XYZ file of C-alpha atoms in Angstrom:
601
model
C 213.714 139.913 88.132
C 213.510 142.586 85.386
C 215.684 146.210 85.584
C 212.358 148.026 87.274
C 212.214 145.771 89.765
C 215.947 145.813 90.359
C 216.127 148.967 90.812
C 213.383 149.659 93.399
C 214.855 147.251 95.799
C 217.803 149.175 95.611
C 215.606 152.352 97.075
C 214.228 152.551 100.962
C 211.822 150.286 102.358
C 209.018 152.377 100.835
C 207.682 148.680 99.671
C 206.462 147.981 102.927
C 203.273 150.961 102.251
C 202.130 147.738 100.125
C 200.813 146.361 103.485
C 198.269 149.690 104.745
C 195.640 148.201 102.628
C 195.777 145.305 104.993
C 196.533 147.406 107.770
C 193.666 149.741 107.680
C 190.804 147.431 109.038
C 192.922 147.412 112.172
C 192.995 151.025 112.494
C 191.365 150.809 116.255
C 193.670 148.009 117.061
C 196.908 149.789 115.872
C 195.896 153.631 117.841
C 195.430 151.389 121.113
C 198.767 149.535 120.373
C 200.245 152.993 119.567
C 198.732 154.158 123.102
C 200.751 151.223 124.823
C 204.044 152.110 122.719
C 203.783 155.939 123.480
C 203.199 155.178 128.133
C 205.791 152.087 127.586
C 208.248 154.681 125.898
C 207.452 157.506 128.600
C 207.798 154.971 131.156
C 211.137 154.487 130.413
C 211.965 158.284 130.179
C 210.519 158.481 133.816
C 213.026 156.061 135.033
C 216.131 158.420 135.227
C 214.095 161.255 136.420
C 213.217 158.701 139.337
C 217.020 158.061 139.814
C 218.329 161.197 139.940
C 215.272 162.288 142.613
C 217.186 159.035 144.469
C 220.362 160.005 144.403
C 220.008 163.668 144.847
C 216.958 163.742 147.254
C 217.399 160.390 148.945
C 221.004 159.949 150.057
C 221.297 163.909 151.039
C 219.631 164.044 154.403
C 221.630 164.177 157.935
C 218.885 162.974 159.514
C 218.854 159.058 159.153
C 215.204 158.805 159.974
C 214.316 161.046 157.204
C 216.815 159.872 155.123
C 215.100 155.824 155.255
C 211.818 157.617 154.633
C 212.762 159.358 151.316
C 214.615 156.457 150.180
C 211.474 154.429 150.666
C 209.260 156.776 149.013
C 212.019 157.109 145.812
C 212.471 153.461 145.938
C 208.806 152.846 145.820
C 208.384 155.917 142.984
C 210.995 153.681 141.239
C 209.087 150.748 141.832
C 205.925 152.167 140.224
C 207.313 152.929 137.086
C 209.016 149.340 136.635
C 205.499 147.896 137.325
C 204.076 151.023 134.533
C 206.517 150.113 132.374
C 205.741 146.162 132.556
C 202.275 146.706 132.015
C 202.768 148.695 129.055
C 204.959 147.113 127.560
C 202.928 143.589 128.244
C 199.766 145.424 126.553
C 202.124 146.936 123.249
C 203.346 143.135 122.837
C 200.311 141.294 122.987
C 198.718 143.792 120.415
C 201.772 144.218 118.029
C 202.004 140.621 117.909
C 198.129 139.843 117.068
C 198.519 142.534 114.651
C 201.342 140.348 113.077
C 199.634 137.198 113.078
C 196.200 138.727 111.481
C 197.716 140.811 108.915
C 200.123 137.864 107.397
C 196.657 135.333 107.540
C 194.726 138.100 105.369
C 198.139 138.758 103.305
C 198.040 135.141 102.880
C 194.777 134.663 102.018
C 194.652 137.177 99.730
C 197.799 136.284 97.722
C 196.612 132.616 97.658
C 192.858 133.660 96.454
C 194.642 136.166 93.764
C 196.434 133.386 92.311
C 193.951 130.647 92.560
C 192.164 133.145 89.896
C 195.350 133.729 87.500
C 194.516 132.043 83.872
C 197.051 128.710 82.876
C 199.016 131.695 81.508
C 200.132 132.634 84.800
C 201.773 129.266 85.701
C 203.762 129.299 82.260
C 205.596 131.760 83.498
C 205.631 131.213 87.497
C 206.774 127.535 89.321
C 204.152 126.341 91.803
C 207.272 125.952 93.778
C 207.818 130.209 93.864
C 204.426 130.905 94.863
C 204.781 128.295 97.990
C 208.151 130.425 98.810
C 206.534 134.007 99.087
C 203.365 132.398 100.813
C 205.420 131.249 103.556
C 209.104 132.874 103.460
C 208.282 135.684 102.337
C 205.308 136.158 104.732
C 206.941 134.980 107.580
C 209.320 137.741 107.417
C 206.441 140.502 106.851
C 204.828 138.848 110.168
C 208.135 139.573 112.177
C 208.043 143.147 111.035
C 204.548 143.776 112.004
C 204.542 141.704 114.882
C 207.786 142.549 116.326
C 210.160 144.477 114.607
C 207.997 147.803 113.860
C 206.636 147.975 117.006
C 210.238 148.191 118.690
C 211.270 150.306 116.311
C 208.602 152.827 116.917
C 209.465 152.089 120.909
C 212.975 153.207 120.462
C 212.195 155.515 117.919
C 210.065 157.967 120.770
C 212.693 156.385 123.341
C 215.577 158.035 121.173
C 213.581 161.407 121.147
C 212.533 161.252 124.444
C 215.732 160.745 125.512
C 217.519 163.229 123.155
C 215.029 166.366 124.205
C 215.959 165.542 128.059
C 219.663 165.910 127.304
C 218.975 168.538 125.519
C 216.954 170.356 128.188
C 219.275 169.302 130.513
C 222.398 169.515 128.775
C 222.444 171.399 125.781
C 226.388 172.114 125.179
C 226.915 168.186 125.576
C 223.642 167.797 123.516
C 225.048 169.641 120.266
C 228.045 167.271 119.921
C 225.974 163.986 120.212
C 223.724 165.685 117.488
C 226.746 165.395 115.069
C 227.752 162.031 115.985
C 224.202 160.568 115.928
C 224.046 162.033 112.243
C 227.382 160.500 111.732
C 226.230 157.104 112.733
C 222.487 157.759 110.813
C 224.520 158.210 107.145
C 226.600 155.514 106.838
C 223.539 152.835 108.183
C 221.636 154.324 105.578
C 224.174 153.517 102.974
C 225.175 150.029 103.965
C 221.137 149.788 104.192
C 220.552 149.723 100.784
C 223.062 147.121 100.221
C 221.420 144.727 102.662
C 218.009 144.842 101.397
C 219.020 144.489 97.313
C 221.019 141.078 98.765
C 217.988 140.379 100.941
C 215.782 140.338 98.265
C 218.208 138.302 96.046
C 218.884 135.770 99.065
C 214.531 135.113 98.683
C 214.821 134.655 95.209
C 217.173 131.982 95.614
C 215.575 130.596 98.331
C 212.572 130.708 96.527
C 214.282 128.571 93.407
C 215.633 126.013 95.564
C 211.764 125.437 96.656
C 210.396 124.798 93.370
C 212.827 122.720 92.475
C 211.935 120.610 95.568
C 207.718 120.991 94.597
C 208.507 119.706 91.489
C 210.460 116.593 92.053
C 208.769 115.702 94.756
C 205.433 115.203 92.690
C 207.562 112.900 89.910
C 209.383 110.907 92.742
C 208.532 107.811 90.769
C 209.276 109.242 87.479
C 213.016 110.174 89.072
C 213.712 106.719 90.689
C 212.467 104.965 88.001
C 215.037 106.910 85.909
C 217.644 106.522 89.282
C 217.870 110.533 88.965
C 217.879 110.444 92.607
C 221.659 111.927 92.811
C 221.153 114.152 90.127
C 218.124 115.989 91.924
C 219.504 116.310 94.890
C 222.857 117.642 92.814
C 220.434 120.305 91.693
C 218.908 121.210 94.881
C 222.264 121.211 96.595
C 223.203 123.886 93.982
C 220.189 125.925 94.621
C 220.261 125.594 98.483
C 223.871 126.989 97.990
C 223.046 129.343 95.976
C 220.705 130.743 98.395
C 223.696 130.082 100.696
C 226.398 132.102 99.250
C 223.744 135.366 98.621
C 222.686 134.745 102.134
C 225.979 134.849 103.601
C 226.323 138.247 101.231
C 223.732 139.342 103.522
C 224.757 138.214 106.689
C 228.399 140.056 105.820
C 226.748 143.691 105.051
C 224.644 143.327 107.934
C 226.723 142.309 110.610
C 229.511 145.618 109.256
C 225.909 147.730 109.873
C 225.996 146.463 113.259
C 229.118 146.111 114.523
C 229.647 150.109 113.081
C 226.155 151.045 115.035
C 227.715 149.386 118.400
C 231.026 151.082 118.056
C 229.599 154.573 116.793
C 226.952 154.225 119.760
C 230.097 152.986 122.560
C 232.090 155.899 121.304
C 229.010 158.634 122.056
C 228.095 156.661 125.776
C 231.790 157.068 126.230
C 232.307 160.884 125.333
C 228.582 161.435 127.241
C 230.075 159.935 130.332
C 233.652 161.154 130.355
C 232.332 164.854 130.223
C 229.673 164.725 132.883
C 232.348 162.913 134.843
C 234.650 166.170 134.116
C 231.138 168.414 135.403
C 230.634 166.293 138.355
C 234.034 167.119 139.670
C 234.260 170.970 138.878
C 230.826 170.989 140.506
C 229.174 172.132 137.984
C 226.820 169.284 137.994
C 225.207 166.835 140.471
C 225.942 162.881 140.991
C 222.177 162.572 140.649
C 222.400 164.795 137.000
C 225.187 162.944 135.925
C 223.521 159.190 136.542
C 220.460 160.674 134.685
C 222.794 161.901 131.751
C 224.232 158.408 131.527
C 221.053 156.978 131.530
C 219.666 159.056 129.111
C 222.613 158.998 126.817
C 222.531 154.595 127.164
C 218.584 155.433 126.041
C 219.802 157.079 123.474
C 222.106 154.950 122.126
C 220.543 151.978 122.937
C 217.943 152.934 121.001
C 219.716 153.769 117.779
C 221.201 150.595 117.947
C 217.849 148.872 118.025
C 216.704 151.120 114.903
C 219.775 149.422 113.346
C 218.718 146.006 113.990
C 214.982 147.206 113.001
C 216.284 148.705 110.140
C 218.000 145.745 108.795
C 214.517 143.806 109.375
C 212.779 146.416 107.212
C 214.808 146.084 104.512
C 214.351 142.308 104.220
C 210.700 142.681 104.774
C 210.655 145.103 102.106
C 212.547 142.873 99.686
C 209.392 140.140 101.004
C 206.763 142.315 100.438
C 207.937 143.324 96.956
C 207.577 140.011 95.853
C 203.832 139.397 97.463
C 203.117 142.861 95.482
C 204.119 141.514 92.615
C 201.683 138.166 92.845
C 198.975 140.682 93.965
C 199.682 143.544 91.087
C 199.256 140.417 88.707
C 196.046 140.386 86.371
C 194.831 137.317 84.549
C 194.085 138.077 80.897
C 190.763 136.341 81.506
C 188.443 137.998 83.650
C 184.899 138.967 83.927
C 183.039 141.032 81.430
C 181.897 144.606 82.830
C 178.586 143.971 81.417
C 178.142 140.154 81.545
C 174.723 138.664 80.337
C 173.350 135.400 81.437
C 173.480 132.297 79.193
C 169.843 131.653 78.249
C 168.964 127.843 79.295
C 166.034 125.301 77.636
C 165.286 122.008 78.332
C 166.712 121.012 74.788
C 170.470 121.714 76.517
C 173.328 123.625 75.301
C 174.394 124.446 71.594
C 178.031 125.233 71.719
C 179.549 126.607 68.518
C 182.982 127.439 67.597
C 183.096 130.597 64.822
C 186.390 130.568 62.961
C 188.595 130.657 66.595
C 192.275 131.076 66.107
C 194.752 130.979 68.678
C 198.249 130.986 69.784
C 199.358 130.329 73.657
C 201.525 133.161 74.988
C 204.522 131.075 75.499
C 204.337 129.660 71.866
C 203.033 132.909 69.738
C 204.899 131.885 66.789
C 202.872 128.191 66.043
C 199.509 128.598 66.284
C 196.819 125.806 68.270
C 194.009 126.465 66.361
C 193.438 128.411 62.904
C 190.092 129.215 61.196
C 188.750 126.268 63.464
C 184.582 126.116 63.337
C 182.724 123.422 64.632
C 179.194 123.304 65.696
C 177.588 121.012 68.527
C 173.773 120.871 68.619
C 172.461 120.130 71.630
C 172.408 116.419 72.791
C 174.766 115.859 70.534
C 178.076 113.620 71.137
C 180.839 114.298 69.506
C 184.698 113.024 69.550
C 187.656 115.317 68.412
C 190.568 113.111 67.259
C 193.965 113.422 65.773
C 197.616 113.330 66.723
C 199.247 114.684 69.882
C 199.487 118.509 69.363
C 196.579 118.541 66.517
C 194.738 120.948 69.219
C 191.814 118.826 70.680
C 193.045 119.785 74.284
C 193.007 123.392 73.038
C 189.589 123.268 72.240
C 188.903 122.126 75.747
C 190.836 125.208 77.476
C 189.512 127.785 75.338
C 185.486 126.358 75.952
C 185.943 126.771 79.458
C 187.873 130.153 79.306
C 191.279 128.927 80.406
C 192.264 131.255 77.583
C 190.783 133.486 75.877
C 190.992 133.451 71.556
C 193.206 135.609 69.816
C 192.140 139.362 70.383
C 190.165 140.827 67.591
C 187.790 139.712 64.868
C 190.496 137.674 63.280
C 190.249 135.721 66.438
C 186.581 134.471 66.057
C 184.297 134.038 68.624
C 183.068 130.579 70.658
C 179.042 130.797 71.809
C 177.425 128.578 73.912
C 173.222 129.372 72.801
C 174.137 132.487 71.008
C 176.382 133.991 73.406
C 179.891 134.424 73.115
C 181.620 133.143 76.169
C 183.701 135.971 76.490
C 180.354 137.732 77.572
C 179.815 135.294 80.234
C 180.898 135.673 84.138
C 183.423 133.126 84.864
C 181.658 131.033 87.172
C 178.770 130.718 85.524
C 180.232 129.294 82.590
C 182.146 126.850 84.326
C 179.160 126.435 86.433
C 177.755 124.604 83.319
C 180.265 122.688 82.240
C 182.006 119.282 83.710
C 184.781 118.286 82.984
C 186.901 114.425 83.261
C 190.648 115.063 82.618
C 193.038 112.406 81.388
C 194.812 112.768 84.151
C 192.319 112.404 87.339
C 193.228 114.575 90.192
C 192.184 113.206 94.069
C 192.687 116.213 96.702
C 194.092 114.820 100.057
C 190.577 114.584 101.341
C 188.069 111.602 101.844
C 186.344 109.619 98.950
C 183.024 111.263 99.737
C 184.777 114.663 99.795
C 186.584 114.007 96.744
C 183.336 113.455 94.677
C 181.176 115.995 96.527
C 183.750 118.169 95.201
C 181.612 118.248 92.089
C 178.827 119.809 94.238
C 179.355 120.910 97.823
C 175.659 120.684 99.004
C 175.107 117.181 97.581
C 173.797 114.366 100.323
C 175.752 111.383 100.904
C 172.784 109.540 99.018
C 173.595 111.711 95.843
C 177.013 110.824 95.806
C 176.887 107.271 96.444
C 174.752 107.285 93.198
C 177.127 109.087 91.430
C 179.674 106.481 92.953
C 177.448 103.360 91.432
C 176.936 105.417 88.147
C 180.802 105.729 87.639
C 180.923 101.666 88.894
C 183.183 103.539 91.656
C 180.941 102.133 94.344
C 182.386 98.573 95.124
C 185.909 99.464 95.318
C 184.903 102.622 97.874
C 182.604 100.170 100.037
C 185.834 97.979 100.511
C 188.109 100.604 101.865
C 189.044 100.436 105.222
C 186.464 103.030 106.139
C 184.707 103.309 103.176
C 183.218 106.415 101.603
C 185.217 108.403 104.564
C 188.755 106.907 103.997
C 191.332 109.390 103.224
C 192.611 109.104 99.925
C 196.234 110.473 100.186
C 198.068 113.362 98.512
C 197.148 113.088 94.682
C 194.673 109.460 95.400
C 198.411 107.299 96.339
C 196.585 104.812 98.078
C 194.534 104.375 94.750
C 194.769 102.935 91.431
C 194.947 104.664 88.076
C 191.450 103.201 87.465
C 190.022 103.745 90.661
C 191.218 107.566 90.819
C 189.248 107.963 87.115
C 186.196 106.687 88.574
C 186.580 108.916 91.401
C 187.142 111.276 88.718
C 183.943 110.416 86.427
C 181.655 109.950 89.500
C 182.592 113.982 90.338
C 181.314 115.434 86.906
C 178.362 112.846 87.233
C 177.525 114.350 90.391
C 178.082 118.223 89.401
C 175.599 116.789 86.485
C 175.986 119.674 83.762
C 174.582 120.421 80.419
C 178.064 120.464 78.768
C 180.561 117.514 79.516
C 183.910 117.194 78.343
C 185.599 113.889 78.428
C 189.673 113.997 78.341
C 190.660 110.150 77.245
C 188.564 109.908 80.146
C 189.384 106.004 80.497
C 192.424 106.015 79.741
C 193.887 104.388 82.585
C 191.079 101.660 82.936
C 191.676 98.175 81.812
C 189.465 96.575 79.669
C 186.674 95.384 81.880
C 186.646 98.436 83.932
C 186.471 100.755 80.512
C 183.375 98.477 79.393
C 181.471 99.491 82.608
C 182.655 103.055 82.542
C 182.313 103.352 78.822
C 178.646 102.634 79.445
C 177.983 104.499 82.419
C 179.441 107.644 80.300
C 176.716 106.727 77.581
C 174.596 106.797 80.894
C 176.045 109.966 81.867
C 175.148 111.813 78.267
C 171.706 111.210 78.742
C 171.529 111.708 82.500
C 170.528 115.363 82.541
C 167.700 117.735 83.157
C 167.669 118.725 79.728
C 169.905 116.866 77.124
C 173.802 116.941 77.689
C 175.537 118.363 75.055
C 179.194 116.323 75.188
C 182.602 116.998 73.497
C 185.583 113.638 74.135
C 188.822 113.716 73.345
C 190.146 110.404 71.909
C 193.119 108.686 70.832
C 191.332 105.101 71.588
C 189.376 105.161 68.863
C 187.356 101.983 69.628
C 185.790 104.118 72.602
C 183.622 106.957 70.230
C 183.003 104.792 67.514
C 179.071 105.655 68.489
C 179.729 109.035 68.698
C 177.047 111.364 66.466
C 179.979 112.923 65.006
C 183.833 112.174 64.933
C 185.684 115.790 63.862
C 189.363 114.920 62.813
C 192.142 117.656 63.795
C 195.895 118.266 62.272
C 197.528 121.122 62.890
C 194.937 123.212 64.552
C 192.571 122.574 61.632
C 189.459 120.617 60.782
C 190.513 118.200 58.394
C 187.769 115.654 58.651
C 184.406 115.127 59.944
C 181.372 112.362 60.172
C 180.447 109.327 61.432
C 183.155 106.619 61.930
C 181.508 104.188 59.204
C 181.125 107.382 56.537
C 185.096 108.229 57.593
C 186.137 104.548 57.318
C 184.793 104.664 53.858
C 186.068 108.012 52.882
C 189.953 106.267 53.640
C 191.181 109.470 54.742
C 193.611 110.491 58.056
C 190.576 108.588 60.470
C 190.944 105.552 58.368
C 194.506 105.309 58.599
C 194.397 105.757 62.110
C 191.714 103.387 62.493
C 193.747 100.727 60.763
C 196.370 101.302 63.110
C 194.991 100.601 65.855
C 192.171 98.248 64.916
C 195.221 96.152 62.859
C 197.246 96.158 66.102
C-alpha cells in the first residue's frame, strides 16, 4: 500500500461516500427505510413518557375501581407502543437488510466487470488471489454496514437525541453535566477510532495475501506434489494466515479498550443520572414517575452511545473494505476504446494485417524490449508461422494484434493495421470480434462440452457445434462421455486429456469462425496421430471462412508449418529471417539450424 493510501486510512470513515454512487438508485427505498428508523426511534422515546403516565397517573388514585381502570388504560397505552415499536422496527430491518444485500451484488458486479476489462498489465501487478479477497471479504463487511450496522447507528443516533432533548426539557441542570461527560466519552472513541480502522485495513491486506497464496497453489497442486512442496506451501500459508492473525488480534486489542472505555464512561453517567434524581425524589423535588423516566431516558442515552461505539468500530473496518474496492474501481486499463473509433472495412478477400515498425516493452520489463523495429506484412489468405527461441517475441506479436497491449506510445512506437486501419482506432470488441484465437495452453471453463465450445459463439445451434466438434476430430471422444456433449467438464477440463482439452480448444475458434486466426503451438499437447488429424483439420480451418482466413501460428515444432506461405524467423524481438521453409533450408541460416535440430533428433 503506497504513503497516499496509508495515510487516508488513517483519516475518518469518509471512504465509505465511495458507496452513494451505488446507493443512489435506491433513493425511494432508503427515505422509506429512513421513515421506519425515524417512528422505530420515536417509538422508543414514547416508552418512558408511557411509564411515567403509569406510575404517576396509575398507582395515585384512592379509589381502587378507578385506580384498575387507569392502570388498564396505561398498561394498554404501553402495550401500543411495544406493538408500534415492533412493527417499525420489523419494517427498518427488512429494508436495511435488502438494501445490504442489493448494494454488495451491484458493488460486486461492478468490481468484477471493472476488472474483467483491465489489460494483462493489470494482473502483473495484482494476484488473482487479492481480487477474490476484496470481492468477498471485503464486500462482506460493506454488506454488514449497509445492512445492519448503519441502520442501527442512525437508530441510536435519533435515539441518543431524542433522548438527550427530553432530559434536557425535563432536566436541564442534570442535563448540562451529562453534556460534558458524553463529550468526554465522544473524544477519546474518536482517537482510539483511528487506530482501529488503519489495523483494520492492514488485518484485510493480510488476509487478502494469505488468499492468493491459496488461489495460486491450488491451481499447480500437481506441479507442488510432484515436487513434494506440500509442507512447504502450507509453511507459507501458515505464515500468511498468521500474519493476518497477529494484525487481527492488533485489532481486536484497540477495539475491545474502545469498548470496554464506552461501557464504563456510559455506567459512570447512568450512575451519576440515577444517584441525583434519587437525591430529587427524596427532597420532593421530583416525582417517582419523573425519576423512572429520567433513568430511562438516561439508559437511552447511554445505551445508545454505546451502540455508536460498536457502529463506529464497524465503520471503520468497512471503510478500510471499501478503500480497497475503490481502488479496483479507480483503476484504468491503458487499453481502452478510441473516442472516435471507425469500423474496420471488410471484403470477401479477408483481412490484411500489417505490422509498421512496432516496438515495445511490457511495463514490468521496460528496460529489455519484446519487439524493436518489427514489420511484417500478412496478405490476406495468407498462412504464415513466426518461429524462434523462447523469448524471441512471437507471443508478443500475438498480445499486441489483439490489443492486450498497446505499442510503445508515440511514432517511435509504430503502428499495427488490420485493412488500413490502425488497431488502436478500433473498438475493442470489434477487433477481437474478428479474430480467434487457439492458445498453447487450452483453457475448459467448469461448464459442459457443448458450453465450452459454444463459448466461441453464444447463439450457435447444437448442430453448429457438433460440426465444429467433427472439424476439430473432437467429436468421438465427446460422444463417449458419460453424457456426451452435456457432460460437465470440471474446473480447468480435469476430467480431460491434454489432447482432448486442445480439441475442445480448436473446435471453439472453428466455431467463432473468424477472418484472422491465431494458432499458439496449437497441438502441442496432441500425440502424433491426434496432431495428423488436427493438423489437417487446421488446414481445413484456414480455408473454412466466408471470405479467406488470414492466419498467423506460433511454432517451435517445426515439422507442423513446413506448408506455411511464409515462415518469419524472430531473435530478440527482431525479424531475422523470412521465406518458405525449402528457400530457408537452403539459405543455412538460424531456421536451418533449428531445423536440423529437430529433424536430426
Amino acid at each position: 500500500m503506497n504513503a497516499t493510501a496509508r495515510t487516508s486510512a488513517r483519516g475518518a470513515p469518509r471512504s465509505l461516500t465511495g458507496l452513494l454512487p451505488f446507493l443512489r438508485p435506491y433513493r425511494a427505498r432508503i427515505a422509506l427505510a429512513g421513515l421506519f428508523l425515524v417512528l422505530a426511534a420515536l417509538a422508543t422515546l414514547a416508552f418512558p413518557l408511557a411509564l411515567r403516565n403509569l406510575v404517576d397517573g396509575g398507582l395515585s388514585h384512592a379509589d381502587k375501581g378507578a385506580q384498575a381502570l387507569a392502570l388498564r388504560n396505561h398498561f394498554g397505552a404501553l402495550f401500543a407502543v411495544a406493538v408500534a415499536l415492533g412493527v417499525f422496527s420489523a419494517a427498518r430491518f427488512y429494508m436495511v437488510s435488502w438494501l445490504g444485500e442489493r448494494v454488495t451484488a451491484d458493488l460486486r458486479n461492478a468490481v468484477y466487470a471493472h476488472v474483467l476489462r483491465q489489460s494483462p498489465e493489470f494482473f502483473e501487478t495484482t494476484q488473482t488471489g487479492e481480487v477474490l479477497s476484496r470481492l468477498t471479504t471485503d464486500t462482506t463487511l460493506v454488506q454488514t454496514v449497509v445492512g445492519s450496522s448503519l441502520s442501527m447507528g442512525l437508530r441510536n443516533t435519533v435515539m441518543g437525541v431524542g433522548a438527550l432533548a427530553m432530559l434536557v426539557w425535563t432536566n436541564p441542570y442534570v442535563m448540562s453535566v451529562v453534556l460534558l461527560a458524553v463529550v468526554l466519552v465522544v473524544l477519546p472513541t474518536l482517537w482510539i477510532g483511528r487506530r482501529v480502522r488503519r489495523l483494520s485495513r492492514d488485518s484485510q491486506d493480510r488476509v487478502a495475501d494469505s488468499s492468493a497464496i491459496a488461489a495460486e497453489v491450488l491451481n499447480a497442486v500437481p506441479v507442488v506434489q510432484s515436487y513434494t512442496a506440500e509442507a512447504r506451501e502450507s509453511a507459507r500459508f501458515w505464515q500468511a494466515t498468521d500474519n493476518a492473525f497477529q494484525t487481527a488480534v492488533k485489532r481486536s486489542r484497540a477495539r475491545a479498550l474502545l469498548v470496554a472505555f464506552i461501557i464504563v464512561a456510559n455506567t459512570a453517567l447512568l450512575l451519576w443520572g440515577l444517584y441525583r434524581g434519587t437525591e430529587a425524589v427524596l427532597a420532593g423535588q421530583m416525582t417517582a414517575g419523573h425519576l423512572g423516566q429520567t433513568v430511562v431516558y438516561v439508559i437511552l442515552l447511554a445505551g445508545a452511545v454505546a451502540v455508536l461505539g460498536e457502529v463506529y468500530g464497524d465503520l471503520l473496518r468497512a471503510a478500510g473494505a471499501t478503500e480497497r474496492l475503490m481502488e479496483l474501481l479507480a483503476s484504468t486499463s491503458p487499453v481502452a476504446d478510441p473516442a472516435a473509433p471507425q469500423e474496420l472495412p471488410l471484403s470477401g478477400r479477408g483481412l490484411e494485417v500489417e505490422f509498421d515498425r512496432v516496438s515495445f516493452h511490457y511495463p514490468s520489463r521496460p528496460e529489455t524490449a519484446a519487439l524493436h523495429d518489427f514489420s511484417l506484412r500478412l496478405a490476406p489468405g495468407e498462412t504464415v508461422a513466426l518461429v524462434g527461441a523462447s523469448g524471441a517475441g512471437k507471443t508478443t506479436v500475438f498480445q499486441l494484434l489483439q490489443r492486450f497491449y498497446d505499442v510503445d506510445g508515440g511514432a517511435a512506437g509504430g503502428a499495427i493495421r488490420l485493412n488500413g486501419v490502425d488497431v488502436r482506432q478500433l473498438p475493442l470488441a470489434a477487433l477481437r470480434a474478428h479474430t480467434g484465437t487457439v492458445p498453447q495452453d487450452a483453457v475448459i471453463f467448469s461448464a459442459s462440452a457443448l458450453d465450452n465450445i459454444r463459448y466461441g459463439r453464444p447463439q450457435a445451434s447444437d448442430e453448429d457445434v457438433v460440426a465444429a466438434a467433427r472439424a476439430a476430430f473432437a467429436h468421438d471422444f465427446l460422444q463417449a462421455l458419460p453424457e456426451g456433449y452435456s457432460t460437465f467438464l470440471g474446473e480447468r477440463g480435469v476430467r480431460l486429456s491434454g489432447g482432448q482439452r486442445q480439441r475442445i480448444a480448436i473446435a471453439r475458434a472453428m466455431l467463432k469462425d473468424p477472418p484472422l486466426l491465431l494458432l499458439d503451438e496449437a497441438t502441442s499437447a496432441l500425440d502424433a496421430e491426434s496432431e495428423r488429424m488436427v493438423q489437417a483439420a487446421l488446414d481445413s480451418a484456414m480455408q473454412r471462412h466466408t471470405g479467406r482466413r488470414t492466419t498467423l501460428v506460433i511454432a517451435h515444432r517445426l515439422a507442423t508449418v513446413q506448408n506455411a506461405d511464409r515462415i518469419v524467423v524472430l531473435e530478440h524481438g527482431r525479424v531475422v529471417e523470412e521465406g518458405t521453409h525449402t528457400a530457408l533450408l537452403a539459405r543455412g541460416g538460424v531456421y536451418a539450424r533449428l531445423a536440423a535440430l529437430q529433424f536430426t533428433a
